[in-house]
Structures are given as C-alpha cells and as structure tokens.
mmCIF file of C-alpha atoms in Angstrom:
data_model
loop_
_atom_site.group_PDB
_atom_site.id
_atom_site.type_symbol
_atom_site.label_atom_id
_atom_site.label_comp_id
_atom_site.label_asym_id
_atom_site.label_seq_id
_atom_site.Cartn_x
_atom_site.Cartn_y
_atom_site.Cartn_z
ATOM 1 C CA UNK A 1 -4.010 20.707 93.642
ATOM 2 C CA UNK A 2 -3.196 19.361 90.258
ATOM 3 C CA UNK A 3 -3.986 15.554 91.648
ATOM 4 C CA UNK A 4 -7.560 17.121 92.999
ATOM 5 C CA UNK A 5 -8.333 18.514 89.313
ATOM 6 C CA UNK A 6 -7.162 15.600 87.853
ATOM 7 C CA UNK A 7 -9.443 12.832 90.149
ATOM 8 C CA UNK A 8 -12.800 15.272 89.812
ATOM 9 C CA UNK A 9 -12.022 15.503 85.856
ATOM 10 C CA UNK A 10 -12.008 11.970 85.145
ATOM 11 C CA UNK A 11 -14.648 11.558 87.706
ATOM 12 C CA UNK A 12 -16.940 13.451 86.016
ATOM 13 C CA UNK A 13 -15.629 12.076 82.471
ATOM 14 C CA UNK A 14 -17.170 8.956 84.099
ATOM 15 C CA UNK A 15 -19.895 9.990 84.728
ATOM 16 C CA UNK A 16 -20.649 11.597 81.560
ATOM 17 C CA UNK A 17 -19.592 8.360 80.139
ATOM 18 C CA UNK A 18 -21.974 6.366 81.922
ATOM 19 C CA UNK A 19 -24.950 8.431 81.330
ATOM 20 C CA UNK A 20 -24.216 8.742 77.393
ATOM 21 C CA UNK A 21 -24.668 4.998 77.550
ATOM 22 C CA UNK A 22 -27.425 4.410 79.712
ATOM 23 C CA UNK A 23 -29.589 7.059 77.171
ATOM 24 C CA UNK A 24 -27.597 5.199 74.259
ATOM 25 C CA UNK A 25 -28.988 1.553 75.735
ATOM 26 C CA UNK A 26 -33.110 3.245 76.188
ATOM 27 C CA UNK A 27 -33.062 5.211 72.657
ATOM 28 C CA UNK A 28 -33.693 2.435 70.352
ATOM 29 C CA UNK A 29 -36.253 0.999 72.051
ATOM 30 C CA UNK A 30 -38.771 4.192 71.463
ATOM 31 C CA UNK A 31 -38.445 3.625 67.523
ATOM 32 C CA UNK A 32 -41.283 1.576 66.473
ATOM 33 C CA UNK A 33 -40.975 -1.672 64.315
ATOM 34 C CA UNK A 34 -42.480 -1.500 60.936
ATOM 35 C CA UNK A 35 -40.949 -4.853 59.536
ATOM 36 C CA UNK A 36 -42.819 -7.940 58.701
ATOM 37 C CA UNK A 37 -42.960 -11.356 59.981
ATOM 38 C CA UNK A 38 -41.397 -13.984 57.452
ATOM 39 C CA UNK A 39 -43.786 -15.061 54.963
ATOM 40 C CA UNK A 40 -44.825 -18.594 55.456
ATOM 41 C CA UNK A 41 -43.985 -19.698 51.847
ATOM 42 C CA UNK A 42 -41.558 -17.258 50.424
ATOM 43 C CA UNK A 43 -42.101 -19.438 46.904
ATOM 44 C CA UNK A 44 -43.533 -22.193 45.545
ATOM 45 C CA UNK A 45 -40.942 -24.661 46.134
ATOM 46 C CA UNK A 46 -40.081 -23.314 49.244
ATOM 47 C CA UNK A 47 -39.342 -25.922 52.057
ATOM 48 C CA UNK A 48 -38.555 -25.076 55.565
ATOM 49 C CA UNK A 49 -36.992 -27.818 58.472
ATOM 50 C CA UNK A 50 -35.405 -27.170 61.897
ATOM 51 C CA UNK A 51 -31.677 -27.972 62.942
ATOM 52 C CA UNK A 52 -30.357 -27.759 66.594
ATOM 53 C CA UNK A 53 -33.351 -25.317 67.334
ATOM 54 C CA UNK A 54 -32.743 -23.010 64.042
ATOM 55 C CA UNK A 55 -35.143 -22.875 61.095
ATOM 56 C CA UNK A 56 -33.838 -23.125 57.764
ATOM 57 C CA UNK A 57 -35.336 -22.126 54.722
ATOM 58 C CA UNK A 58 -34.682 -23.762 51.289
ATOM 59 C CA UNK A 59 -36.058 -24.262 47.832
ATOM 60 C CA UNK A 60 -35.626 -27.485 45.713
ATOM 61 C CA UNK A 61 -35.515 -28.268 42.203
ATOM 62 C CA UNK A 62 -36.063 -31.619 41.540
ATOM 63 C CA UNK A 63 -35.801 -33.049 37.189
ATOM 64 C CA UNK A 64 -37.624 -35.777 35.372
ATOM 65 C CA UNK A 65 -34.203 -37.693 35.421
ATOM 66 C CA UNK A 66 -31.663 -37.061 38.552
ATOM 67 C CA UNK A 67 -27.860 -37.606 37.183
ATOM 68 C CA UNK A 68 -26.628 -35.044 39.259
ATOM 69 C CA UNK A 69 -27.449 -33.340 42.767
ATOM 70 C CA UNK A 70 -25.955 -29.787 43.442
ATOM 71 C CA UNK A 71 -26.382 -28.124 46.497
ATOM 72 C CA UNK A 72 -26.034 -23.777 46.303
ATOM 73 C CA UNK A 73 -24.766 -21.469 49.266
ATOM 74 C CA UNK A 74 -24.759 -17.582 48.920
ATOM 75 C CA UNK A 75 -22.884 -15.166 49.969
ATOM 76 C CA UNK A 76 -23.236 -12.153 52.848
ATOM 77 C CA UNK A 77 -26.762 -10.416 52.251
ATOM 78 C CA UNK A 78 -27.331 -13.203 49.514
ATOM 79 C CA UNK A 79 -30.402 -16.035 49.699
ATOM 80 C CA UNK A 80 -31.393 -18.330 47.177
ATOM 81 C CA UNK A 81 -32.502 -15.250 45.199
ATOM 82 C CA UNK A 82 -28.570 -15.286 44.051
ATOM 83 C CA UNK A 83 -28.550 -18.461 42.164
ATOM 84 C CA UNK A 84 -32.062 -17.436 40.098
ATOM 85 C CA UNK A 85 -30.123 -17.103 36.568
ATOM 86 C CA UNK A 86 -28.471 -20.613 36.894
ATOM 87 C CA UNK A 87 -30.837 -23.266 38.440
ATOM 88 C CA UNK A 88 -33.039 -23.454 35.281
ATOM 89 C CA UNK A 89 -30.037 -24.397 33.494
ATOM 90 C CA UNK A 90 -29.111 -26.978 36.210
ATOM 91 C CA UNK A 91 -32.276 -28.419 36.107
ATOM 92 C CA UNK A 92 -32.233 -28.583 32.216
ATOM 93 C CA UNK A 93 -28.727 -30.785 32.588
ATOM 94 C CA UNK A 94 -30.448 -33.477 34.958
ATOM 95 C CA UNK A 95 -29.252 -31.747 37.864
ATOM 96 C CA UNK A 96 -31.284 -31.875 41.697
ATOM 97 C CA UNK A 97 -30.574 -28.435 42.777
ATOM 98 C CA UNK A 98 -30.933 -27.430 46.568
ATOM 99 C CA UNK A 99 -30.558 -23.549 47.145
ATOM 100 C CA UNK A 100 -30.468 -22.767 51.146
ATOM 101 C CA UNK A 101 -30.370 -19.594 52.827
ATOM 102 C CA UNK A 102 -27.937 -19.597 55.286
ATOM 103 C CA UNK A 103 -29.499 -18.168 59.115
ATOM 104 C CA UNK A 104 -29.429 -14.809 59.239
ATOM 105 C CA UNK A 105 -30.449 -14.063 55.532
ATOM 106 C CA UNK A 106 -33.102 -15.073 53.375
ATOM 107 C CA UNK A 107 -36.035 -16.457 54.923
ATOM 108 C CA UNK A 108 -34.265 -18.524 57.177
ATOM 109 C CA UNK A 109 -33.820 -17.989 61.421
ATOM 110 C CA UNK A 110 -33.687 -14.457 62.414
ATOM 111 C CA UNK A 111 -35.193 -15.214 65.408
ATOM 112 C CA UNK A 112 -33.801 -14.513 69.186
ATOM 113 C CA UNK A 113 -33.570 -18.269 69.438
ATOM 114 C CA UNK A 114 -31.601 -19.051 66.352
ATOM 115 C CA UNK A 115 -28.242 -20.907 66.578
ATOM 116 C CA UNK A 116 -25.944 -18.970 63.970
ATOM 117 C CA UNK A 117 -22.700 -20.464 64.154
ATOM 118 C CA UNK A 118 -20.599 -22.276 61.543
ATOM 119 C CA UNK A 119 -21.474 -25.393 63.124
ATOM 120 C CA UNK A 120 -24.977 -25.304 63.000
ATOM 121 C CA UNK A 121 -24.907 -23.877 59.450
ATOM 122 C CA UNK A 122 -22.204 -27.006 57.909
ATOM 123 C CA UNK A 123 -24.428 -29.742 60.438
ATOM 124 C CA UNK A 124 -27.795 -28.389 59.407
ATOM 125 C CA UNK A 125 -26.759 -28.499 55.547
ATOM 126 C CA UNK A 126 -25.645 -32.187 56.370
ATOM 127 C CA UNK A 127 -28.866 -32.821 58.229
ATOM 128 C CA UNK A 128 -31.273 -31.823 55.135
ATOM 129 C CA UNK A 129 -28.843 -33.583 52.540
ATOM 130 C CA UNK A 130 -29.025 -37.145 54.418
ATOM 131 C CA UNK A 131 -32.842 -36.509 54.212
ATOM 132 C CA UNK A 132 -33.179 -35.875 50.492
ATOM 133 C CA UNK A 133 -30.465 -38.679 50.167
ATOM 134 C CA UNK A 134 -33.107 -40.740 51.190
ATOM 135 C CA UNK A 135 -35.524 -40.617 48.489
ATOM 136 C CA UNK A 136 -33.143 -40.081 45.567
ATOM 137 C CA UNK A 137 -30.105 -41.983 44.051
ATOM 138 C CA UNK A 138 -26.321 -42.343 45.971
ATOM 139 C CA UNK A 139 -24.528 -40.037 43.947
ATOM 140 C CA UNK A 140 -22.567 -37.083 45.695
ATOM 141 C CA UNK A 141 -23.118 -33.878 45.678
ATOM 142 C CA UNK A 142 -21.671 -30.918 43.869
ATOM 143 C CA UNK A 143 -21.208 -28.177 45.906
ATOM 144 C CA UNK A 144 -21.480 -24.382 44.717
ATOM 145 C CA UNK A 145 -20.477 -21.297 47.252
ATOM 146 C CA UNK A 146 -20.626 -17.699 46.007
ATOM 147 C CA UNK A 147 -18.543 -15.557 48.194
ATOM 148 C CA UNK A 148 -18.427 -15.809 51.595
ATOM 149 C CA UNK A 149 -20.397 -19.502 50.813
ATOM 150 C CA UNK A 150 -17.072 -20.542 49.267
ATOM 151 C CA UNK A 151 -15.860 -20.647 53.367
ATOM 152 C CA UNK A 152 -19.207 -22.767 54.030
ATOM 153 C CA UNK A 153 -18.623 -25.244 51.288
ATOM 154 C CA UNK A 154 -14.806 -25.135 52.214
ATOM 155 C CA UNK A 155 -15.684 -26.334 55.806
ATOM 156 C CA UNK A 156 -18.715 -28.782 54.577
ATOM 157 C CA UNK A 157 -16.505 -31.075 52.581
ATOM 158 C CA UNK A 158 -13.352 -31.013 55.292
ATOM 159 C CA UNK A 159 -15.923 -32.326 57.452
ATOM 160 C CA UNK A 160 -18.262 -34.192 55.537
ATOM 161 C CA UNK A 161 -16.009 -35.836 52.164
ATOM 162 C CA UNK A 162 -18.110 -38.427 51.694
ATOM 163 C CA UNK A 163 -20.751 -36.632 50.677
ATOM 164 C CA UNK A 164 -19.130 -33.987 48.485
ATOM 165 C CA UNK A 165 -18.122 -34.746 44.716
ATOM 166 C CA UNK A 166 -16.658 -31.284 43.889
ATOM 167 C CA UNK A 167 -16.352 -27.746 45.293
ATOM 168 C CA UNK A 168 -17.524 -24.952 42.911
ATOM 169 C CA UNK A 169 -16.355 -21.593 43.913
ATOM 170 C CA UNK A 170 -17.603 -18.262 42.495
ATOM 171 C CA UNK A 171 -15.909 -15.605 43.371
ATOM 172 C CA UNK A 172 -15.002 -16.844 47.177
ATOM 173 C CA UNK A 173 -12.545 -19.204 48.891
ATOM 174 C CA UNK A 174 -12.199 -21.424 52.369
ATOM 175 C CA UNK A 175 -9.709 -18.523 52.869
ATOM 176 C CA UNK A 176 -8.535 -19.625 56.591
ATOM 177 C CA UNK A 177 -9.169 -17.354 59.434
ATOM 178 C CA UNK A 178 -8.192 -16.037 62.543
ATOM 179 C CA UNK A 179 -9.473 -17.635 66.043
ATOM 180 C CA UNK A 180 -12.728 -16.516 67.284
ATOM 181 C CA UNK A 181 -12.473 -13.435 69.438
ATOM 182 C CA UNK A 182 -13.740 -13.081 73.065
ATOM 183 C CA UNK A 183 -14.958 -9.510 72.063
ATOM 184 C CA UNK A 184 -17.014 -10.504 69.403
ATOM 185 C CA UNK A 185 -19.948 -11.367 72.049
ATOM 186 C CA UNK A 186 -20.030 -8.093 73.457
ATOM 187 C CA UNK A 187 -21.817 -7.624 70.344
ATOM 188 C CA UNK A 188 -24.707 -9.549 71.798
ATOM 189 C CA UNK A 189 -25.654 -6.514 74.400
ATOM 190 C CA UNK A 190 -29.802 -6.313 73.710
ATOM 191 C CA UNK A 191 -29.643 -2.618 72.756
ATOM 192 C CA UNK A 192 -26.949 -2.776 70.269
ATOM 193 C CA UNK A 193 -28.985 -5.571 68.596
ATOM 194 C CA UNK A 194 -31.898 -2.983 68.536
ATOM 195 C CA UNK A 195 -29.878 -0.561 67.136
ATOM 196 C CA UNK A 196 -29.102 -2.689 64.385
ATOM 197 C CA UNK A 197 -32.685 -3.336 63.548
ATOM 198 C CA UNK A 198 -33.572 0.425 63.756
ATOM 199 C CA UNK A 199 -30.956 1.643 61.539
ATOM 200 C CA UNK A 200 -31.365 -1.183 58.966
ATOM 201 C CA UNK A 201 -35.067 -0.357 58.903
ATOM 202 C CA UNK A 202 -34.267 3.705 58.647
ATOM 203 C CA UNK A 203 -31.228 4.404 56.885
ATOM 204 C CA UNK A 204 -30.544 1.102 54.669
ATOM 205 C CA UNK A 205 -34.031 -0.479 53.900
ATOM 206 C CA UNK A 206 -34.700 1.569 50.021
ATOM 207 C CA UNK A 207 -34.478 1.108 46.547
ATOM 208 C CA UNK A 208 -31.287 3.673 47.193
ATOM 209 C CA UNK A 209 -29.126 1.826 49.187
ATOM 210 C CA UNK A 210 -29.590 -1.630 47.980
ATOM 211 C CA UNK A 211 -29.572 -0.262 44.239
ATOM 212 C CA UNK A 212 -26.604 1.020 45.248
ATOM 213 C CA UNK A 213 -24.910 -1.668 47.047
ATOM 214 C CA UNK A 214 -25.678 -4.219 44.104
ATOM 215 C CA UNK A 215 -24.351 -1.776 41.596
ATOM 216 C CA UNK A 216 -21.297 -1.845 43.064
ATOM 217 C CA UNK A 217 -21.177 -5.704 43.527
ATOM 218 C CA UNK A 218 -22.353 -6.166 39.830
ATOM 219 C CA UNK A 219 -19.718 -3.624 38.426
ATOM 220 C CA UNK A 220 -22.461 -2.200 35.992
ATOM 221 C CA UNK A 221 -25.971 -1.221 37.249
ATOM 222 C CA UNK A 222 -28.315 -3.273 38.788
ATOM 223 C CA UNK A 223 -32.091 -3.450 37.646
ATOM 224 C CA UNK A 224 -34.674 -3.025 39.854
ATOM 225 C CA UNK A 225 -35.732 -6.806 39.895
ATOM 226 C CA UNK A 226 -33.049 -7.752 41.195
ATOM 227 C CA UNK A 227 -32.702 -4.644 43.705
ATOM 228 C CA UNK A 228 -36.231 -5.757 45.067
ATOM 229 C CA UNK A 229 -35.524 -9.633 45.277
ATOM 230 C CA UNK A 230 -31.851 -8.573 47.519
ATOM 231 C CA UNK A 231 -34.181 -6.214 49.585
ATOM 232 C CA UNK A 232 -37.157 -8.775 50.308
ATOM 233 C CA UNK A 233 -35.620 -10.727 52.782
ATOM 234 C CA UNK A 234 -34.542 -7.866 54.686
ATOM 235 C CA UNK A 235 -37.918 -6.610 55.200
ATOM 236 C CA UNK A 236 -38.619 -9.235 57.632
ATOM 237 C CA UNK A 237 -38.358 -8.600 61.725
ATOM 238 C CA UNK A 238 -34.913 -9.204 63.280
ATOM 239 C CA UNK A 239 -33.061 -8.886 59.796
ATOM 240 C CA UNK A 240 -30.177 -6.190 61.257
ATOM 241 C CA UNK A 241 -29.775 -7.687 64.622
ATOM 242 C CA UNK A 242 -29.650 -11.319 63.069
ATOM 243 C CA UNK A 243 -26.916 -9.729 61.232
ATOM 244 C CA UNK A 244 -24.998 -8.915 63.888
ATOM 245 C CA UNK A 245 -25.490 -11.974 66.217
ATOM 246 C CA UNK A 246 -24.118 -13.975 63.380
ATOM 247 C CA UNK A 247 -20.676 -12.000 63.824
ATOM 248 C CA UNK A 248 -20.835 -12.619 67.011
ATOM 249 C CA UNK A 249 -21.176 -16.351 66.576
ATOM 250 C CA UNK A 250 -18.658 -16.270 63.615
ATOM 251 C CA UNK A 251 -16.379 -19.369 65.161
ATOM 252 C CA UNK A 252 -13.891 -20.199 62.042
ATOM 253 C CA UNK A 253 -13.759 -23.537 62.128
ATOM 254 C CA UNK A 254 -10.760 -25.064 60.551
ATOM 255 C CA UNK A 255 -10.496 -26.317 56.918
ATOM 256 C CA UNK A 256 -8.774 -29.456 55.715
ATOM 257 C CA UNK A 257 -6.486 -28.792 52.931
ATOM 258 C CA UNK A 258 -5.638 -32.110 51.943
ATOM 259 C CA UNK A 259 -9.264 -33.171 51.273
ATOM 260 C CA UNK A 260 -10.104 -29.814 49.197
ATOM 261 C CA UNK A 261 -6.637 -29.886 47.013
ATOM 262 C CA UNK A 262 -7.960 -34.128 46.524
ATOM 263 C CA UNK A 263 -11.464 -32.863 45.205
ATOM 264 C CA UNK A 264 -12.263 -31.563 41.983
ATOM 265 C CA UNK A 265 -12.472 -27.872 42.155
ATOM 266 C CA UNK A 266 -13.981 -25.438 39.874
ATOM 267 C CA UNK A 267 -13.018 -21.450 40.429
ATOM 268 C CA UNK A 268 -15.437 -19.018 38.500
ATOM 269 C CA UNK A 269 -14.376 -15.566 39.274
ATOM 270 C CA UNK A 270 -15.007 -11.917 37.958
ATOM 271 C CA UNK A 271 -11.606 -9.683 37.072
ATOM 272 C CA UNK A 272 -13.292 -6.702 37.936
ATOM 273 C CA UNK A 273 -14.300 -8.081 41.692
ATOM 274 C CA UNK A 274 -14.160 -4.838 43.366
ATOM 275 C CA UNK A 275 -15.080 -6.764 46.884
ATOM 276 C CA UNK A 276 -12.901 -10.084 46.475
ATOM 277 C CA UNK A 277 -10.725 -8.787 44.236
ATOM 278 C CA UNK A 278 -9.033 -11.519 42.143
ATOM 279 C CA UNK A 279 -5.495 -11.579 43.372
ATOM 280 C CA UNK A 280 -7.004 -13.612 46.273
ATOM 281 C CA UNK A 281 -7.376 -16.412 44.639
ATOM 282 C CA UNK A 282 -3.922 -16.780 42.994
ATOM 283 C CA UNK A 283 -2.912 -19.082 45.086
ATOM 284 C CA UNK A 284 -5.768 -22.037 44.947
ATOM 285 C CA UNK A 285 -5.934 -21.263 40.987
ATOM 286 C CA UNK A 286 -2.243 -23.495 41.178
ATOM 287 C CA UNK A 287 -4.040 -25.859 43.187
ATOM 288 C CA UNK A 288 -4.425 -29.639 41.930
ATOM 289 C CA UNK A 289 -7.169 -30.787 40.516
ATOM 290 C CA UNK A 290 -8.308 -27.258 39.810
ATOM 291 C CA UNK A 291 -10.173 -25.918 36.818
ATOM 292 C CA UNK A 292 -11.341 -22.034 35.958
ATOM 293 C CA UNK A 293 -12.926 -19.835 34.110
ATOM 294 C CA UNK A 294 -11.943 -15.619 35.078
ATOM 295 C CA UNK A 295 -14.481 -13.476 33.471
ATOM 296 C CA UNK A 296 -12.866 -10.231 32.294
ATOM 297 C CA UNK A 297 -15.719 -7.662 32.120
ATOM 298 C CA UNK A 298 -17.720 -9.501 35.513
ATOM 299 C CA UNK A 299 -17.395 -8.271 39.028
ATOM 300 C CA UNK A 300 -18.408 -10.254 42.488
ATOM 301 C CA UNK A 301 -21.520 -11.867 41.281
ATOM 302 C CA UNK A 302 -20.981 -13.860 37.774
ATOM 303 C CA UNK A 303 -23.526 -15.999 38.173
ATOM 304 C CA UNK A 304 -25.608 -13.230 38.120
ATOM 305 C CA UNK A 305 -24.525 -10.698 35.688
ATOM 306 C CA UNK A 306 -22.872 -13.311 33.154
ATOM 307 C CA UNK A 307 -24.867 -16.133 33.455
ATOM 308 C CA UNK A 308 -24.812 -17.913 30.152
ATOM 309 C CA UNK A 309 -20.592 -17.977 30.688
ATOM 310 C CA UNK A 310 -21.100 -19.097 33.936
ATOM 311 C CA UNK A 311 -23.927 -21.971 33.495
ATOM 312 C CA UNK A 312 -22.069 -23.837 30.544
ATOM 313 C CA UNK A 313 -18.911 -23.866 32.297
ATOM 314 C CA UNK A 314 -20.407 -25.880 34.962
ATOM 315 C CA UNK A 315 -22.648 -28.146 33.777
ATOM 316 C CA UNK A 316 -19.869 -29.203 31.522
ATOM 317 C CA UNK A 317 -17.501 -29.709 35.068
ATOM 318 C CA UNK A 318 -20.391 -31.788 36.468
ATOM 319 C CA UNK A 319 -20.994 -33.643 33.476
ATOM 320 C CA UNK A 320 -17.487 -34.998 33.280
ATOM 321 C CA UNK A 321 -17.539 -35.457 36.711
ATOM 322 C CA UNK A 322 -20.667 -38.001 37.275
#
C-alpha cells in the first residue's frame, strides 16, 4: 500500500511539475515589448562594423598628432559611456583612443543572431584594430580594461602580443577561470530569454535601480547623468536576454602568463571596491614589470569617480612607454 501511495504521489508531483512549466514557458510571451530598436548613431563619432556575423559598435577619437593609440574595454553593464571622464584627456596627450562596447551591452549586437563568445569578442577587437592600423602609424596599442574588460584585454594580448604595448587594468584582472559548463546552454531555452527581457524592462529599467546599482559601484552617490547614460543602452530590444545568452556563451579561454608578466602593466584600483574588492589583486601587484596607483577613498569605477588621479597616472605610463 505504501509503494501505491508512494508511485501516485510522485506521479502527480510530475505532473504538477510539468504543468508549472509549460504555463512558466507561455507567460512571458503575453507581456508586451515597450523597448526601442538601437539608435542608428548612438553619437557623433559613433562607428559600427560586423565580425563573424555580430555587429559591433564603437566610437573613435582620433588627435591632430597620433603618438599613441589606446584601445578601452568596459566592464559588465558598462559601454563606452564608462571611459567619458578620461578620453578627453587621452586625446589631449596625442593619444588615438578606440572605446568598444563589447556584444551584449552598449549599442553593440543584442540581436538573436549575435555571436557572444570570448572568441568573437578578442577576434572582432583584432579585426577593427588591423583596419584602423591601416590608415595610421605602426605603433602598438595600449590596452585599458575596467573590470570584467581586464579578462578581455588579458586574453587579447595572450593571443595577439604583437599588437599590444601594455595592459592597463582598472579595477579587474585576467583572473583565470573554470572550464565552460555544459549547463550553461540550458540557459538558451526561448522563454527564459523572454523572461529576461520582461523583467529587465519591469522591475530593473528606472532611475531607482540603476541609481542604485551605480551608487553602490561608485561608493558615494551617483548623479543622474551618469544614471541615465548606464540606463540608455539598456533601453534597447533584446538588452536582458542578450545578457543572458552571453553567460551562456561565456567559454574562458585560457590566458598566457608569460606574455602578460613580459608586458608593461599598469593596475589602477579603488580600496573601497565593494564588487572586486582589492585583495584580488595582491597577487599580480608583485608581478614584473608592474606599476600602480590604489586609490584610497575610490570604489569599482576610478576612472569615473576620480578621474583627474586616474588620467595623469596614465598618460604618464604611456608616455614613457612610446
């Protein structure tokens, strides 16, 4: 009798099971859409080009006199929006800057279509710089990453050396990872992807939560400026499920360590970092060829909140450098 119960209970805990999902799967797909498509020119010196079927978006600063060329990757839920307090100054120092958002944020792909894996991202960056390499002098390029762009950067100059003159990391590492999990692309099933969409759009999309989230990256408040230019790119179609389909295609390609301890390195970092917390980085700070600057009262985003600290300490690095 006790088998009986047991087989009709779980049978019926099956079927409950199967049900909750199948109205869990529909659901999302009778909320509406309210987000826009992606502007066609998000600024004036915005440029756009296509790499292994994935758009890219990028914005380029280009001096009177080029004696350096600097290339700047954000971090997660960053764009070129990040780097707005320190390109001026880049620019003022000679510098070619190219600021590219990264698929899934910004104004680049956050289309069905789009390729977002790490080897797409570190091949299209290559693609663009060979093109611009074209028209402008030989020298290398400087490479910036804030955050989780500290693991792009990382894996751009294991792969492509002869193209990188130094690794600038603010607040972010090529911290190695763990191998790419089978599981991660059962976060590709359609209706989870719409659920992403639906509850970016309804419960994250405000002034609230990105004021919020910014606060606490910042470690002092955020203004609304730069609340609204964090929350722009976001209000574009696919912006949560792009999100999620880049975890899914998260692949952690390996890092050469002998190339990155040969290159000059530059590691700007906040003590307060609430998110990356400083202790992470004790470990490349001993590294050779390694230079840094740890600003006490700063949190995750230095180049934001302390940019005068930030911009003098590396166009004096480049400067020595080319």
């Amino acid at each position: 009798y006790k088998m009986k119960f047991l087989k009709r209970f779980f049978k019926w805990l099956l079927i409950v099971f199967v049900f909750i999902f199948c109205i869990l799967s529909i659901i999302p797909y009778f909320f509406s859409d309210h987000l826009k498509e992606a502007p066609a020119k998000p600024f004036e010196n915005s440029y756009f080009f296509e790499f292994n079927h994935t758009r890219f978006h990028y914005r380029l600063f280009i001096p009177k006199h080029i004696t350096h060329k600097v290339v700047m990757i954000h971090g997660f839920s960053g764009s070129t929006f990040s780097f707005r307090n320190n390109i001026d100054s880049l620019v003022s120092h000679h510098a070619l800057v190219v600021a590219i958002d990264m698929p899934a944020f910004g104004f680049s792909d956050k289309s069905e279509d789009g390729d977002y894996n790490d080897f797409t991202k570190i091949n299209g960056i290559h693609f663009l710089l060979q093109q611009i390499d074209k028209h402008t002098n030989s020298k290398k390029w400087h490479l910036v990453g804030h955050s989780m762009g500290g693991i792009t950067i990382g894996q751009f100059a294991s792969k492509y050396s002869e193209l990188t003159q130094s690794l600038i990391f603010i607040d972010g590492l090529p911290f190695m990872q763990v191998e790419h999990s089978f599981l991660q692309k059962t976060l590709l099933y359609p209706p989870l992807l719409k659920w992403a969409d639906v509850i970016l759009e309804r419960n994250f999309l405000s002034q609230h939560s990105f004021h919020k989230l910014l606060s606490s990256a910042y470690g002092q408040d955020a203004d609304s400026i730069s609340t609204d230019g964090y929350m722009k790119p976001f209000e574009t179609k696919g912006s949560g499920s792009a999100v999620i389909k880049m975890g899914a295609n998260y692949n952690y390609p390996s890092f050469n360590d002998s190339i990155i301890n040969a290159l000059p390195k530059l590691i700007i970092w906040g003590a307060k970092d609430q998110w990356v917390p400083i202790v992470s980085a004790t470990d490349y700070l001993s590294k050779p060829n390694t230079q840094q600057l740890i600003i006490e009262d700063a949190g995750h985003c230095p180049m934001e909140t302390h940019p005068e600290k930030v911009n003098t300490t590396i166009t004096d690095f480049i400067s020595k450098l080319d």
